[in-house]
C-alpha positions in Angstrom: -48.8 -11.7 -18.8 -51.6 -10.4 -17.2 -48.9 -9.5 -14.3 -46.5 -7.8 -16.6 -48.6 -6.0 -18.0 -49.7 -4.2 -14.7 -47.2 -4.7 -12.5 -45.4 -2.1 -15.8 -48.7 0.1 -15.2 -47.6 0.4 -12.0 -44.4 0.6 -11.9 -45.0 3.6 -15.0 -47.4 5.0 -13.3 -44.8 6.0 -10.1 -42.4 7.3 -12.1 -43.7 9.5 -13.8 -45.9 10.3 -10.2 -44.5 13.2 -7.7 -42.0 11.0 -5.8 -41.6 10.7 -2.2 -40.8 8.5 1.0 -43.8 6.0 0.3 -44.3 6.1 -3.5 -40.5 5.4 -3.4 -40.1 2.6 -1.8 -43.8 1.2 -3.9 -41.9 2.0 -6.5 -39.1 -0.9 -6.1 -41.2 -3.3 -4.6 -43.2 -3.8 -7.3 -39.6 -2.3 -9.3 -38.7 -6.2 -6.8 -42.0 -7.8 -8.1 -41.8 -7.5 -11.9 -37.7 -9.0 -11.1 -39.8 -11.9 -9.9 -42.4 -12.7 -12.3 -39.7 -12.8 -14.8 -37.6 -14.6 -13.8 -40.6 -16.5 -14.0 -41.5 -16.6 -16.8 -41.1 -18.9 -20.5 -39.2 -16.1 -22.0 -36.6 -16.1 -18.7 -33.8 -16.8 -21.0 -34.3 -14.8 -23.7 -34.9 -11.2 -21.4 -32.7 -9.3 -20.6 -30.1 -10.4 -18.1 -27.7 -7.1 -17.3 -30.6 -4.6 -17.1 -32.1 -7.1 -14.5 -28.7 -7.5 -12.2 -28.2 -2.9 -12.7 -32.0 -3.2 -11.7 -31.0 -5.5 -9.2 -28.5 -4.2 -7.6 -29.2 -0.8 -7.8 -32.9 -1.0 -5.7 -30.5 -2.2 -3.4 -28.0 -0.1 -3.1 -30.6 2.8 -2.7 -32.2 1.0 0.3 -28.8 0.2 2.3 -27.6 4.0 1.8 -31.4 4.8 3.2 -30.4 2.8 5.8 -27.1 3.8 6.9 -27.7 7.3 6.7 -31.4 6.9 8.9 -32.8 8.7 6.0 -36.1 8.7 4.1 -35.6 6.0 0.8 -35.3 8.5 -2.6 -35.0 7.2 -6.2 -32.4 8.5 -8.2 -33.1 9.4 -11.3 -30.2 6.5 -12.9 -32.9 4.4 -11.1 -35.2 5.5 -13.2 -33.4 5.3 -16.3 -32.6 1.9 -15.8 -35.8 0.8 -14.8 -37.6 1.9 -17.5 -35.6 0.8 -20.2 -35.5 -2.5 -18.2 -39.9 -2.7 -18.2 -39.5 -1.3 -22.0 -37.0 -4.3 -23.1 -39.1 -7.2 -21.5 -42.7 -5.6 -23.2 -40.3 -5.5 -26.7 -40.0 -8.8 -26.7 -43.6 -9.1 -25.0 -45.4 -7.7 -28.4 -42.9 -9.6 -30.7 -44.6 -12.4 -28.9 -47.6 -11.2 -28.7 -48.0 -10.0 -33.0 -46.6 -13.2 -33.8 -48.6 -15.4 -32.8 -52.1 -12.4 -34.4 -50.2 -13.0 -38.0 -50.0 -16.5 -37.3 -53.5 -18.0 -35.8 -56.8 -18.5 -37.2 -60.1 -16.3 -36.2 -61.4 -19.8 -34.4 -58.6 -19.2 -32.0 -59.8 -18.9 -28.3 -56.6 -16.8 -27.2 -57.1 -14.3 -29.9 -59.5 -12.1 -28.4 -57.4 -12.2 -24.8 -53.5 -11.6 -27.7 -55.6 -8.7 -28.8 -56.5 -7.6 -25.1 -53.2 -7.7 -23.8 -51.2 -5.9 -27.0 -53.8 -2.9 -26.8 -52.8 -2.2 -23.5 -48.5 -3.5 -25.0 -49.1 -0.4 -27.3 -50.4 1.9 -24.6 -46.8 2.2 -23.3 -45.6 3.5 -25.5 -44.2 4.7 -29.6 -42.0 2.3 -29.8 -44.1 -0.6 -28.3 -46.4 0.4 -32.0 -43.8 0.5 -33.6 -42.0 -2.7 -32.5 -45.6 -3.9 -33.6 -46.0 -3.1 -36.6 -42.9 -4.2 -38.0 -43.2 -7.4 -36.6 -47.3 -7.6 -38.1 -45.0 -5.9 -41.7 -42.4 -8.5 -41.5 -44.6 -11.8 -41.4 -46.7 -10.4 -43.9 -43.8 -10.3 -47.0 -42.7 -12.8 -45.5 -45.5 -14.8 -45.8 -47.0 -13.2 -49.3 -50.1 -12.0 -47.9 
């Protein structure tokens, strides 16, 4: 989870920053690393395969086109959109897992602090993840009758 959060933070920073050939190369490397980490995760069967495959194809296409044209690597808007979508979907799933864990665990559980730290980090990614966490907690409370 730490690696996924750190890599997602790097990807978001690179996407929102100025684009040049070195940041484009770094973004492709971080995207590839993110995919490797996600695919190695025990949650891999529940994660978005289609979007992951689209991002992989886009990485290969961008690298191939730059090499064939002999031009510096550039990032397309389409790649940025599908990459951001893939990262957000993965983070939403982890947000659901963490909030569900937090609603079911006891106060003495030693993983509570780590889970809270990860949840705070996740909610910094944007409003959608904050809403996801609130919805899961609200559902759990109504389901459990708390």
